[in-house]
mmCIF file of C-alpha atoms and ligand atoms in Angstrom:
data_model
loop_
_atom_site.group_PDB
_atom_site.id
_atom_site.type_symbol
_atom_site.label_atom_id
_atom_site.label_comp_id
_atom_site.label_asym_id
_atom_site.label_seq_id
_atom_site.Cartn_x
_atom_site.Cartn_y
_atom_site.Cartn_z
ATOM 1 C CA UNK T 1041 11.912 27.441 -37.948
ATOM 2 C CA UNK T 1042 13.088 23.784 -37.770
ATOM 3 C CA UNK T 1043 16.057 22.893 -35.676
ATOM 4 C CA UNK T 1044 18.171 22.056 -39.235
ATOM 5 C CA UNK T 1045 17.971 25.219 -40.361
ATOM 6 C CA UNK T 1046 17.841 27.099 -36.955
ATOM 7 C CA UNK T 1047 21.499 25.217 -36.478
ATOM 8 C CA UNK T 1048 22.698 26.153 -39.856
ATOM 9 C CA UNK T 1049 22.112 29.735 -38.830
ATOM 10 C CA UNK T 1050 24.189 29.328 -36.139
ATOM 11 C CA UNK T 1051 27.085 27.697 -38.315
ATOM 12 C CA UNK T 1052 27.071 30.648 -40.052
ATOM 13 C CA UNK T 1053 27.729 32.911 -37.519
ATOM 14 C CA UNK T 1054 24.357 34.255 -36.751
ATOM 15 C CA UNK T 1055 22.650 34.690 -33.743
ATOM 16 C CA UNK T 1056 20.510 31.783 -33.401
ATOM 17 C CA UNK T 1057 18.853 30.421 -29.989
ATOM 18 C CA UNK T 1058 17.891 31.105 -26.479
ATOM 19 C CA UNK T 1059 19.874 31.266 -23.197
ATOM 20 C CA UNK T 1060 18.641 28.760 -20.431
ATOM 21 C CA UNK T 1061 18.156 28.441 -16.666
ATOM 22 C CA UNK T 1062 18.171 25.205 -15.196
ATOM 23 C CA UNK T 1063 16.873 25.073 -11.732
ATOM 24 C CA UNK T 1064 18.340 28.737 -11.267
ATOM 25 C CA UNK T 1065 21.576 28.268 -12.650
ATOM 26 C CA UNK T 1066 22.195 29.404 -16.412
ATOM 27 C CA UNK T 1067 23.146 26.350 -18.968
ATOM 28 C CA UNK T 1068 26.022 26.450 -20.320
ATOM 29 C CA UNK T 1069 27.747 24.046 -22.874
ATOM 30 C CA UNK T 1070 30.408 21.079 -21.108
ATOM 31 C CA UNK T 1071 32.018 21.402 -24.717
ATOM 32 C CA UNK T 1072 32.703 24.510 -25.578
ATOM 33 C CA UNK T 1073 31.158 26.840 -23.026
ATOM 34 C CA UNK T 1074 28.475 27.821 -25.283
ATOM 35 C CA UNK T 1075 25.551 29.358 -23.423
ATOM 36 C CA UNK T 1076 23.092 29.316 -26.578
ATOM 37 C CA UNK T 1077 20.442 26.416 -27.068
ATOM 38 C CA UNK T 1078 17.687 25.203 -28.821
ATOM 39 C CA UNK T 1079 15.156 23.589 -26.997
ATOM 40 C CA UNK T 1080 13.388 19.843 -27.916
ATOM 41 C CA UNK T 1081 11.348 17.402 -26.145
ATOM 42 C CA UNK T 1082 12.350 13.856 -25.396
ATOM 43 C CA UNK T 1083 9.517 12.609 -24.225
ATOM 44 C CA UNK T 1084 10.318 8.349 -24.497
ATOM 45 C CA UNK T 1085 8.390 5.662 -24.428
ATOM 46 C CA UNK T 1086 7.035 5.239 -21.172
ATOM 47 C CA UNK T 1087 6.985 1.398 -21.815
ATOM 48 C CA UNK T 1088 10.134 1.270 -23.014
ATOM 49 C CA UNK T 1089 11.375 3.886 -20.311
ATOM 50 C CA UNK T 1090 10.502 1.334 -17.832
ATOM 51 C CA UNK T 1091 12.179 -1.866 -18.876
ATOM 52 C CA UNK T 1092 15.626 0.198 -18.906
ATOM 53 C CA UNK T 1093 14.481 1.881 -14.903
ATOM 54 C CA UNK T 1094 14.067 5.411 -16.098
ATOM 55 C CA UNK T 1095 10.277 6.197 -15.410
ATOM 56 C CA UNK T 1096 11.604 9.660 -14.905
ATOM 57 C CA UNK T 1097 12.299 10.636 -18.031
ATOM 58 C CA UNK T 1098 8.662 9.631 -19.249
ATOM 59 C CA UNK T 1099 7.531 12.506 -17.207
ATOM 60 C CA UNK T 1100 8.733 14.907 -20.179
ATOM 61 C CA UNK T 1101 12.642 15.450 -20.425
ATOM 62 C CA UNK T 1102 13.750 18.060 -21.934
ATOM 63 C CA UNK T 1103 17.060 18.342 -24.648
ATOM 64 C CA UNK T 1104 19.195 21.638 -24.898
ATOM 65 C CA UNK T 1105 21.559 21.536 -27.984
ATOM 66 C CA UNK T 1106 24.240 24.115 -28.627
ATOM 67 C CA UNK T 1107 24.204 26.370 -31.032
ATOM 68 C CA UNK T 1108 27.729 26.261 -31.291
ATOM 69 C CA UNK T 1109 29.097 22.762 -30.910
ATOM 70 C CA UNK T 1110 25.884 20.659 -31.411
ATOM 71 C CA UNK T 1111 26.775 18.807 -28.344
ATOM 72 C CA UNK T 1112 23.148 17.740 -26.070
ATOM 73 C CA UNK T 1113 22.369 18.095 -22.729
ATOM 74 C CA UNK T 1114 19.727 16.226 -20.910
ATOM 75 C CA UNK T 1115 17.122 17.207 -18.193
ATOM 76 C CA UNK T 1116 14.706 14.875 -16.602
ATOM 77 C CA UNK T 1117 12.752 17.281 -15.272
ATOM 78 C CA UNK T 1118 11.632 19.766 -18.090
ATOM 79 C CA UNK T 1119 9.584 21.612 -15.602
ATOM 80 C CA UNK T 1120 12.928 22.973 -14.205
ATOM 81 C CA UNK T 1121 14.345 24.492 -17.806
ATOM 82 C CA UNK T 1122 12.988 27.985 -18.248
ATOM 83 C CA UNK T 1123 14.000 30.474 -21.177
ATOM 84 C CA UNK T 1124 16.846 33.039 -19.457
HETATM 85 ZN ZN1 ZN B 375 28.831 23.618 -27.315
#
């Protein structure tokens, strides 16, 4: 299940994704309130990472799109997203 057609499930109207905690707290969308995601890495170039001052993120951020809206949230610190 690839995130292309996992979104286009959504789009249709079916229930596609997971709910998230963050740190405790559930996720939910800044768009539209949405409080279903799909989970990817963004692990960056830890090079790269470090020219522009974000060593953090080469630790292993994590990306939570919405199922709804398509709109992307970022966490630095994957090891704080956990499946609700
Ligand atoms: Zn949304």
């Amino acid at each position: 299940m690839g995130f292309f057609s996992e979104f286009a499930k959504a789009a249709r109207g079916g229930e596609a994704g997971d709910r998230y905690l963050v740190a405790g707290r559930e996720v939910t969308c800044p768009h539209c309130g949405g409080t279903r995601f799909f989970e990817g890495d963004a692990l960056l170039d830890s090079r790269g990472a470090s020219f522009v001052g974000l060593d953090w993120a080469s630790k292993g951020a994590v990306t939570l799109t919405c199922c709804a809206c398509g709109h992307v949230d970022w966490f630095a610190d994957g090891g704080l997203v956990e499946k609700a």
